[in-house]
Coordinates of C-alpha atoms and ligand atoms in Angstrom, one line a residue:
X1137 CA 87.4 119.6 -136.5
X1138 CA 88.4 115.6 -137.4
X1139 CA 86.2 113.2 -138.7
X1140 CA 86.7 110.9 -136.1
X1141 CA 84.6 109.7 -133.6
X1142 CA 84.2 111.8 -130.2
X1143 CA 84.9 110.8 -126.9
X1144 CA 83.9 112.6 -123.4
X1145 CA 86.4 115.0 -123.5
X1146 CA 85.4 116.5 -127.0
X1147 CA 81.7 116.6 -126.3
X1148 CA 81.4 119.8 -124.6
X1149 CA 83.3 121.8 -127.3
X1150 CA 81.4 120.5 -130.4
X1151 CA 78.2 120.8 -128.3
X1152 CA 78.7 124.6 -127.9
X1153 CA 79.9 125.2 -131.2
X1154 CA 76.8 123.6 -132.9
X1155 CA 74.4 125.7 -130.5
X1156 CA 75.8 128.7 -131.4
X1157 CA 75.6 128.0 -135.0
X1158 CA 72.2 127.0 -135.1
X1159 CA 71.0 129.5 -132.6
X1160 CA 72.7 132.3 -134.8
X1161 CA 71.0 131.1 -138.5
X1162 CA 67.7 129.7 -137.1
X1163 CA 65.5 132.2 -139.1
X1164 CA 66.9 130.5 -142.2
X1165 CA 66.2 126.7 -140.4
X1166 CA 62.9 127.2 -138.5
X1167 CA 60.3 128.4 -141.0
X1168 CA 59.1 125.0 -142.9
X1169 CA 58.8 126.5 -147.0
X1170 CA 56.0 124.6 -146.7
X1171 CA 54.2 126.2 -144.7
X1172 CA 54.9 129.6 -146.4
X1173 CA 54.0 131.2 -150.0
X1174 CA 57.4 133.2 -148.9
X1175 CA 60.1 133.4 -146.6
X1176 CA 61.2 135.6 -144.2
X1177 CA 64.9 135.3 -145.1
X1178 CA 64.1 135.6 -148.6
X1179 CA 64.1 139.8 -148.2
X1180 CA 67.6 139.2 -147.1
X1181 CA 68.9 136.4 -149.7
X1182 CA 66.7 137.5 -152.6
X1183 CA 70.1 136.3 -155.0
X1184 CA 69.7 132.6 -153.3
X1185 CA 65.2 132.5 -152.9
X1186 CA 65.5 133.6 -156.9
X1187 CA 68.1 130.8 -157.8
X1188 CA 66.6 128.2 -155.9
X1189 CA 63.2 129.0 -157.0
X1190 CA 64.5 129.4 -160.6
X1191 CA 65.0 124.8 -160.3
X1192 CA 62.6 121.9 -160.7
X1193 CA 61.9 119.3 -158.6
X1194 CA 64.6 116.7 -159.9
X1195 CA 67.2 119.3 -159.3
X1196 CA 66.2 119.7 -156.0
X1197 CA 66.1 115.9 -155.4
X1198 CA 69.9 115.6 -157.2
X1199 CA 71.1 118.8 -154.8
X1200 CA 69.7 116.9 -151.7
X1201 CA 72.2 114.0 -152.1
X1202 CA 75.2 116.3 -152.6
X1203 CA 74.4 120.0 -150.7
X1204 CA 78.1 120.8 -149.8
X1205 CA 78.9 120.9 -153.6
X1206 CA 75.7 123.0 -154.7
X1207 CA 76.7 125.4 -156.4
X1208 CA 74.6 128.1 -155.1
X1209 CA 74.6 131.7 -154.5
X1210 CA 76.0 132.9 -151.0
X1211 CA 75.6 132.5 -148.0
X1212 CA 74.6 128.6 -149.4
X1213 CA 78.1 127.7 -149.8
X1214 CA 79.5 129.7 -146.6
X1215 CA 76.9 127.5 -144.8
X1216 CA 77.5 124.3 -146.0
X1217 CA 81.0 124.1 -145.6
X1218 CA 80.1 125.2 -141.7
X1219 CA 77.3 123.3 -141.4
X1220 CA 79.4 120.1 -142.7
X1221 CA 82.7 120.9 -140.6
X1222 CA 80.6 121.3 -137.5
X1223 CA 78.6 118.4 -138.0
X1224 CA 81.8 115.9 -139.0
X1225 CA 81.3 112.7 -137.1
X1226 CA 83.5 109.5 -137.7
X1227 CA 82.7 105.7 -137.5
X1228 CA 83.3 104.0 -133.9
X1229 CA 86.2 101.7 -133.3
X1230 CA 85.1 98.0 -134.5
X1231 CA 84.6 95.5 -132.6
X1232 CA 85.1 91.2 -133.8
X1233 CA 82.1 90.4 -135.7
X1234 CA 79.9 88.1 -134.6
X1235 CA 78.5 85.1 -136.6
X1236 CA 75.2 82.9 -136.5
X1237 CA 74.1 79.7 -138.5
X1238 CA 72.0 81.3 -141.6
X1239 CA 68.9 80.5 -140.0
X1240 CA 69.5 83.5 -137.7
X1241 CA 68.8 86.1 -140.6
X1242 CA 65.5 84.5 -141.9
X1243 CA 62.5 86.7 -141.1
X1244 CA 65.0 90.0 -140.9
X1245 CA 64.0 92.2 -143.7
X1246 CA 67.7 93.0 -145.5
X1247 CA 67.9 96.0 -144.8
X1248 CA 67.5 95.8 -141.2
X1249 CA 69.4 92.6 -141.0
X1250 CA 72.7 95.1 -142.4
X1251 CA 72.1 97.8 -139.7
X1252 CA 71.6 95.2 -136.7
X1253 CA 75.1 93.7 -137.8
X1254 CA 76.8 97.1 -138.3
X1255 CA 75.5 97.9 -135.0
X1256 CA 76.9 94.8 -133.7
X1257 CA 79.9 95.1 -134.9
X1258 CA 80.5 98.1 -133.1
X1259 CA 80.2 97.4 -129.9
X1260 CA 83.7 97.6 -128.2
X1261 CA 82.8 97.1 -124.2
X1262 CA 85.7 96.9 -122.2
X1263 CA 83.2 94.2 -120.2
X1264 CA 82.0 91.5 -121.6
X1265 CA 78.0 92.2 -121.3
X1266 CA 76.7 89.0 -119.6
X1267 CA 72.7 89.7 -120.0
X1268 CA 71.8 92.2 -122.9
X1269 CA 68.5 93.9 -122.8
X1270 CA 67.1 95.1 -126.1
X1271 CA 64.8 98.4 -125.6
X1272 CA 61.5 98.4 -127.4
X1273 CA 62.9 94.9 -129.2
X1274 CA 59.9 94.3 -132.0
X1275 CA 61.0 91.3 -132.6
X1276 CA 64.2 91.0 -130.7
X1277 CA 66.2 90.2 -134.0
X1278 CA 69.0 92.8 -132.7
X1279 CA 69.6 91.3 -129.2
X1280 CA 69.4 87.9 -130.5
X1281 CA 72.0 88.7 -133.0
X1282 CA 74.5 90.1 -129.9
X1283 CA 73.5 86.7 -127.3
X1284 CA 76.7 84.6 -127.3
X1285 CA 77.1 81.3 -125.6
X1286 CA 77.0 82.1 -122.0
X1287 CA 74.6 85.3 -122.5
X1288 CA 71.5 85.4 -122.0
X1289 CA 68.4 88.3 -123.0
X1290 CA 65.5 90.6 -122.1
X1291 CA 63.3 91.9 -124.9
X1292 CA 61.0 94.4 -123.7
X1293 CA 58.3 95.7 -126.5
X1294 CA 54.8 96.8 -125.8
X1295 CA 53.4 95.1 -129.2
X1296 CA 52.0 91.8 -127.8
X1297 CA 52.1 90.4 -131.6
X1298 CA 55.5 91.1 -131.8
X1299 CA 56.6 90.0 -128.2
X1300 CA 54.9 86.7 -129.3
X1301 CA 56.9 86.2 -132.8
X1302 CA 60.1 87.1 -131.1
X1303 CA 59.2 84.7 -128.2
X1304 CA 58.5 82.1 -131.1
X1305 CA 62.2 83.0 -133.5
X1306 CA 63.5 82.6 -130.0
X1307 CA 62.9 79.0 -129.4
X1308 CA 63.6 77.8 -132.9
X1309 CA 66.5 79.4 -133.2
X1310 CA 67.7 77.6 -129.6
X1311 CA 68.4 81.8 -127.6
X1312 CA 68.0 82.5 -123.8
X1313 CA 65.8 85.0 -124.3
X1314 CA 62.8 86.6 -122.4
X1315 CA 60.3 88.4 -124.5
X1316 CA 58.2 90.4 -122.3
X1317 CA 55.3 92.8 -123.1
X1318 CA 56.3 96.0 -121.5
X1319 CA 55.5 99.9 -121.8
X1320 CA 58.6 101.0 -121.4
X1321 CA 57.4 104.5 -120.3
X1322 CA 55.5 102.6 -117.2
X1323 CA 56.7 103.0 -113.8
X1324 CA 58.0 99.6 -113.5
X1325 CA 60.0 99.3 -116.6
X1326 CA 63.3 99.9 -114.2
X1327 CA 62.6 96.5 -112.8
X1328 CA 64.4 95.1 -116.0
X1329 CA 67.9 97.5 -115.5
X1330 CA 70.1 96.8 -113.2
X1331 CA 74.3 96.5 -113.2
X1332 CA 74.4 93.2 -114.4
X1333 CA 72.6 94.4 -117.8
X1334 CA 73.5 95.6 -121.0
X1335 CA 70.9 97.6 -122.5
X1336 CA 70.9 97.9 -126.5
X1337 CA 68.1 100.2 -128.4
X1338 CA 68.2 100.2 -132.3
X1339 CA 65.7 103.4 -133.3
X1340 CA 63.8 103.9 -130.3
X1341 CA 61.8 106.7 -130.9
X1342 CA 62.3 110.5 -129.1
X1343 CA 61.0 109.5 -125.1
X1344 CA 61.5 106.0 -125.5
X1345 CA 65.2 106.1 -125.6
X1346 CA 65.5 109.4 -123.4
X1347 CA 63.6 107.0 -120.7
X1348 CA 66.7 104.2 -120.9
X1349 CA 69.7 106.7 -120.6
X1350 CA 67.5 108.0 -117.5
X1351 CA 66.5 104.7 -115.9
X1352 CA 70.1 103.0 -116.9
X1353 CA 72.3 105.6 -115.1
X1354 CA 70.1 105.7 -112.2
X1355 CA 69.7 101.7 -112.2
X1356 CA 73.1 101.4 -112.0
X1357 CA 73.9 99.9 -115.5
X1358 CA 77.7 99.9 -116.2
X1359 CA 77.5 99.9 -119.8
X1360 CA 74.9 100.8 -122.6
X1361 CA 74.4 101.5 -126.8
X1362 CA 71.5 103.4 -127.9
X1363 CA 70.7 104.3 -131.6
X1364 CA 68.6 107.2 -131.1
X1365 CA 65.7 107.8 -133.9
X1366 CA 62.3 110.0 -134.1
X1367 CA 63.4 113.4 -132.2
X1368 CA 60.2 114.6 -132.5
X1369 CA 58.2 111.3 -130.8
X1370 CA 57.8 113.1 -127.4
X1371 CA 55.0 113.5 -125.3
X1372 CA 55.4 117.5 -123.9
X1373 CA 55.4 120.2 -126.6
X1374 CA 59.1 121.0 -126.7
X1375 CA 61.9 119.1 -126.4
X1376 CA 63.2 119.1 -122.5
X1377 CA 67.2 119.3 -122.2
X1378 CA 68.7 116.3 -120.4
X1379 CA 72.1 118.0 -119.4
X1380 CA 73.2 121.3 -118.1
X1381 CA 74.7 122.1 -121.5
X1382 CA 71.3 122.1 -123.3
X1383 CA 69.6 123.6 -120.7
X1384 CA 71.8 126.9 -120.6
X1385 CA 71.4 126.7 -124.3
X1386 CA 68.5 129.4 -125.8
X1387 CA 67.3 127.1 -128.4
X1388 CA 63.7 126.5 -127.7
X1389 CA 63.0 123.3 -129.9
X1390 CA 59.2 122.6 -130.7
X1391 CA 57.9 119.2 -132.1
X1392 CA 58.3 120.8 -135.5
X1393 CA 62.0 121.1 -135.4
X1394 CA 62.9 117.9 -133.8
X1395 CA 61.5 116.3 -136.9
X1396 CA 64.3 118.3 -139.3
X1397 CA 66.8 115.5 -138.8
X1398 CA 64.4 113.2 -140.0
X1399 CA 63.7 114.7 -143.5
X1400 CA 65.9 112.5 -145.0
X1401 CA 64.5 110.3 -147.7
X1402 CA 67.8 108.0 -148.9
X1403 CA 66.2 104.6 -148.0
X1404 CA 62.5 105.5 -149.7
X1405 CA 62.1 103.9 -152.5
X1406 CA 61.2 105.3 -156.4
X1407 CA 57.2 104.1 -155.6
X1408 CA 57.5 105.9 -152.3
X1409 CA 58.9 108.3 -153.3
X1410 CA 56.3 109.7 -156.3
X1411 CA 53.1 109.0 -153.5
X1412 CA 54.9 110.9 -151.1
X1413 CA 55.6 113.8 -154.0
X1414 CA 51.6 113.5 -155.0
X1415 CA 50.8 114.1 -151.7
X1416 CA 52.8 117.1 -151.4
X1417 CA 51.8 118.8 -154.5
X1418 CA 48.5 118.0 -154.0
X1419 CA 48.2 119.6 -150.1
X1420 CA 49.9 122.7 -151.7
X1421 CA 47.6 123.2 -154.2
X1422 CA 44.6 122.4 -151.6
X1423 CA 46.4 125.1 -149.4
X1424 CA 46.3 128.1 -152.4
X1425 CA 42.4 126.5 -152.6
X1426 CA 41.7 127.0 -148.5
X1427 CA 43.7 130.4 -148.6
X1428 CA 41.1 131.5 -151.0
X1429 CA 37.8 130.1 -149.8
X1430 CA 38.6 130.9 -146.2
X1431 CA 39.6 134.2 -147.4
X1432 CA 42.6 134.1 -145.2
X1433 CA 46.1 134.1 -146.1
X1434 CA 47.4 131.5 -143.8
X1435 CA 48.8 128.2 -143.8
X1436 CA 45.9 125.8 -142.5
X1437 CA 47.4 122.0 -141.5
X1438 CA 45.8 119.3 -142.9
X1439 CA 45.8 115.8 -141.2
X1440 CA 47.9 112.8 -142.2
X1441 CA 45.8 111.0 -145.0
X1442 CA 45.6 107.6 -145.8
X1443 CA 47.0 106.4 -149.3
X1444 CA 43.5 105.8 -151.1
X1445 CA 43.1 109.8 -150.6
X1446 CA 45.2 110.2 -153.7
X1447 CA 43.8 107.9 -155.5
X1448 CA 40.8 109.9 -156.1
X1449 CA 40.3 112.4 -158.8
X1450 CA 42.2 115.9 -157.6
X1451 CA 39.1 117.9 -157.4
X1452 CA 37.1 114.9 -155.6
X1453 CA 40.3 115.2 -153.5
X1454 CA 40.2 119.0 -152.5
X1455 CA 36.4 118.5 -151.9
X1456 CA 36.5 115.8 -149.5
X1457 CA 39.5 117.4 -147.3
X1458 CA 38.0 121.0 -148.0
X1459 CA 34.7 118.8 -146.1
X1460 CA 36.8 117.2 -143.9
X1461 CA 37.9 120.8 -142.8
X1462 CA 34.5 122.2 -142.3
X1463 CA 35.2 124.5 -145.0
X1464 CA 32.6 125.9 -148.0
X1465 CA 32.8 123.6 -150.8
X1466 CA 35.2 124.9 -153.8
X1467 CA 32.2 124.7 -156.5
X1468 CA 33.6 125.1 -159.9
X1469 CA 37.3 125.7 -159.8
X1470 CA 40.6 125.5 -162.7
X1471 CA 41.1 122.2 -161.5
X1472 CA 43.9 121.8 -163.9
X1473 CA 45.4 125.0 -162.9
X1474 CA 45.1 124.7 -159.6
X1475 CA 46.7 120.9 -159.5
X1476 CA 49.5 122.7 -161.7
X1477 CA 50.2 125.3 -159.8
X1478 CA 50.5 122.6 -156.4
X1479 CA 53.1 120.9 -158.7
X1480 CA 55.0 123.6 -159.0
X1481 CA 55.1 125.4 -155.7
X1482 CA 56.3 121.3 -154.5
X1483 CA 59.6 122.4 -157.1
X1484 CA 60.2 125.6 -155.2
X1485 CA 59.4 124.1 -151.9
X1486 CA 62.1 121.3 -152.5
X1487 CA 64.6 123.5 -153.4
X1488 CA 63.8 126.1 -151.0
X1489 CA 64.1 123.2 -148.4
X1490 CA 67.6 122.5 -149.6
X1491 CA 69.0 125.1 -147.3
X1492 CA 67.2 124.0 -144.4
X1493 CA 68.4 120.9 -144.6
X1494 CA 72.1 122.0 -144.2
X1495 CA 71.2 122.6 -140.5
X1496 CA 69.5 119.0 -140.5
X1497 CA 72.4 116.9 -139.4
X1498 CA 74.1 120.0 -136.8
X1499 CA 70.4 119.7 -135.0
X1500 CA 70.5 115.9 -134.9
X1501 CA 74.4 116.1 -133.5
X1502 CA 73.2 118.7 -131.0
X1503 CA 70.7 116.0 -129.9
X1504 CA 72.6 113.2 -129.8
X1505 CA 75.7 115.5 -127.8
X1506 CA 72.9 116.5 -125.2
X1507 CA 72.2 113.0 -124.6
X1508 CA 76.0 112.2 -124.5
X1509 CA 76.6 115.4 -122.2
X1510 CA 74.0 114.0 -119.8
X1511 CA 75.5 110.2 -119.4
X1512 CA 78.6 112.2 -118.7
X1513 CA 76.9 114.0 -116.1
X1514 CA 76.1 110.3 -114.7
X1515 CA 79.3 109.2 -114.8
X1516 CA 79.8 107.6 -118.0
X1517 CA 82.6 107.9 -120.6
X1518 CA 80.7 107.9 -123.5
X1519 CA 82.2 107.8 -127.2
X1520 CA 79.8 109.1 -130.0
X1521 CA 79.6 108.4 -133.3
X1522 CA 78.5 106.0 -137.3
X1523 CA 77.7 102.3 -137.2
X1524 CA 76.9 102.5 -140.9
X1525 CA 76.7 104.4 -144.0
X1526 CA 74.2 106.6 -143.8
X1527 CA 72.5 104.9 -146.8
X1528 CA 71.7 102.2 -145.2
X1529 CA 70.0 103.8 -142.5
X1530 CA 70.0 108.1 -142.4
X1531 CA 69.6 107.4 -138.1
X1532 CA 73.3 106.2 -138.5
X1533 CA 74.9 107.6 -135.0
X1534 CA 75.2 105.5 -132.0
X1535 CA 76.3 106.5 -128.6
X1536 CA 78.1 104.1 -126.0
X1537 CA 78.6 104.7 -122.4
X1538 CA 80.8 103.0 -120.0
X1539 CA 81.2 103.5 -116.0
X1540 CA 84.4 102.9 -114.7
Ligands
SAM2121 C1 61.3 101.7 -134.7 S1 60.9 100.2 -133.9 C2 62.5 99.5 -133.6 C3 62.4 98.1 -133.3 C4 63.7 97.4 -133.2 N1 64.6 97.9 -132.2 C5 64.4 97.4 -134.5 O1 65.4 98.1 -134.8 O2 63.9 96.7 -135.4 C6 60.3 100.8 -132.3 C7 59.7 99.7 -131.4 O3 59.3 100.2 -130.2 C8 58.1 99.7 -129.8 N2 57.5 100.6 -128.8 C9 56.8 101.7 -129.1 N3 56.4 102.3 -127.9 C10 56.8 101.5 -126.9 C11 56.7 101.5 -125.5 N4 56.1 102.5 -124.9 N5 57.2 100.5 -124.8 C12 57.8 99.5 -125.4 N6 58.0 99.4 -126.7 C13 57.5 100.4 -127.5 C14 57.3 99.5 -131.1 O4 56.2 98.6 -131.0 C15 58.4 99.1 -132.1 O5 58.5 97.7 -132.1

């Protein structure tokens, strides 16, 4: 398979191809090591579960960066080299760059300043859009960054706060905009879509975006860009299929493994990044802890925490979630062991996830070809593939559908 970009007629075969591969392996992709003191496929590999549980958390963190090159026991390699031919995607045709006075990029954080100019820039509409409509907007720095001379803009963003500083960047900065507060789920939200749009989402989440292919195929819209983010921000249980493909297909996708594409940490930073690893080790220890005082073997979840819970003292820290779980209290305990042994199931963990996340960017391609599949199915030629480097942002894929 090339590394270009994919257009219509490709879809269908890489589509099939990556639902056969991850319907065939998913016993090695579905069960989060987190969740687990052992895994299931770790009868079957016990060469790989012994090598990757031999490493320490750095290792795991250098691997991440470079997984087709780990040099692992089998099947690791086998699987990344499929896993990376299958999910091979190219960058999208250019299109000329657009530029704005410097007062345009004040008040866009860098970073996204970079992806809404790489997303820009790869635009190439056979029509020129004459009224762009940016999808959940925040802010609207994206569509005011694509409205030319001549163009005018819709932001639609539920956050009045937002609605009202884009409104505001807006007028100083002299763009025919419309910054209106809008659910975009709502039943009215179609009212904004018609032929004469363009609609543009940057990272609207799982429904959000799902709803704009929906509404701007059966609006009428001739031409749209989404870059899809979030898989797993949906409002049913599993993920519904949009086109025939993905409904024939037997993968039965729960919240859970819609977030796998996600697990990417590339644009975290260090400070971030050592919370987030706190956290971790911490909940694993606290789950050896509940195992024992519930006197059940089983993974319990724990709910999101804010920041100051880790900032406490680690046995003040089991305590209060072992409370907040209606659970006995731990009374005395090897706090030190304990906190140890959380750090060290977060190594194995990490590396165990390492061959999970080969299958992380084949599931997010399966997405993204079921939502190209379905604009297909509407009559669009759609053409899939990078804006940027996926440094910049990890949600790096952008689909663009034309009507004829
Ligand atoms: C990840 S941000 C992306 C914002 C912008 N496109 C960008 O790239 O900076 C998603 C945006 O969707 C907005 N949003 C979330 N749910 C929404 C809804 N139901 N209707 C409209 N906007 C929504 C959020 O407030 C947020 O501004």
């Amino acid at each position: 398979m090339s590394t270009a970009f994919l257009c219509s007629d490709e879809l269908l075969e890489r589509f099939q191809a990556l639902d056969q591969f991850l319907h065939a392996h998913q016993h090695l992709w579905r069960p989060r090591p987190f969740q687990h003191l052992s895994l299931p496929w770790e009868a079957e590999f016990p060469e790989l579960a012994n090598w990757l549980r031999s490493r320490t958390l750095e290792q795991a963190k250098e691997s991440d960066a470079c997984l087709a090159n780990l040099a692992a026991p089998e099947p690791f390699p086998e699987l990344a080299r499929q896993a990376f031919h299958l999910a091979a995607l190219g960058e999208l045709p250019c299109s000329s760059a657009l530029t704005h006075p410097d007062s345009f990029s004040v008040d866009v954080p860098g970073r996204k300043l970079a992806q809404i100019q790489a997303f820009a820039s790869h635009l190439p509409f056979a029509r020129q859009p004459r009224h762009w409509v940016d999808w959940c907007s925040g802010k609207g720095h994206l569509g005011r960054w694509l409205t030319q001379a001549q163009q005018r803009l819709t932001c639609l963003e539920y956050d009045p706060a937002l609605v009202e500083s884009g409104n505001q960047l807006s007028l100083r900065l002299g763009v025919d905009a419309e910054h209106l507060q809008q659910d975009v789920l709502a039943a009215d939200s179609d009212r904004h879509l018609d032929a004469t749009r363009t609609p543009v989402a940057l990272h609207a989440c799982g429904d959000l975006h799902v709803r704009l292919l929906q509404l701007a195929s059966s609006r009428g819209c001739t031409q749209l860009a989404v870059a899809p983010c979030c898989y797993n921000r949906i409002a049913s249980t599993h993920y519904q299929p949009l086109s025939a493909a993905a409904q024939a297909s037997q993968l039965l996708l729960s919240r859970d493994d819609l977030a796998l594409p996600l697990c990417e940490t590339v644009t975290a930073g260090a400070r971030v990044r050592r919370l987030r690893d706190r956290s971790m080790a911490w909940r694993l220890a606290f789950d050896l802890l509940q195992r024992q005082l519930r006197n059940i073997d089983q993974y319990l979840p724990t709910p999101s925490l804010p920041g100051h819970w880790f900032d406490k003292p680690f046995p003040q820290f089991c305590e209060d979630l072992a409370n907040l779980r209606n659970l006995p209290s731990p009374g005395s305990q090897d706090w030190q062991d304990l906190e140890a042994r959380g750090w060290q199931r977060l190594a194995e963990v990490r590396n165990l996830e390492l061959l999970r996340n080969l299958f992380r960017r084949p599931l997010e391609l399966w997405l993204l070809l079921d939502r190209a599949l379905y604009l297909m199915e509407q009559g669009y030629s759609v053409r899939l593939g990078s804006f940027c480097d996926y440094r910049l942002s990890p949600r790096n894929l952008l689909l663009l559908a034309e009507r004829p």
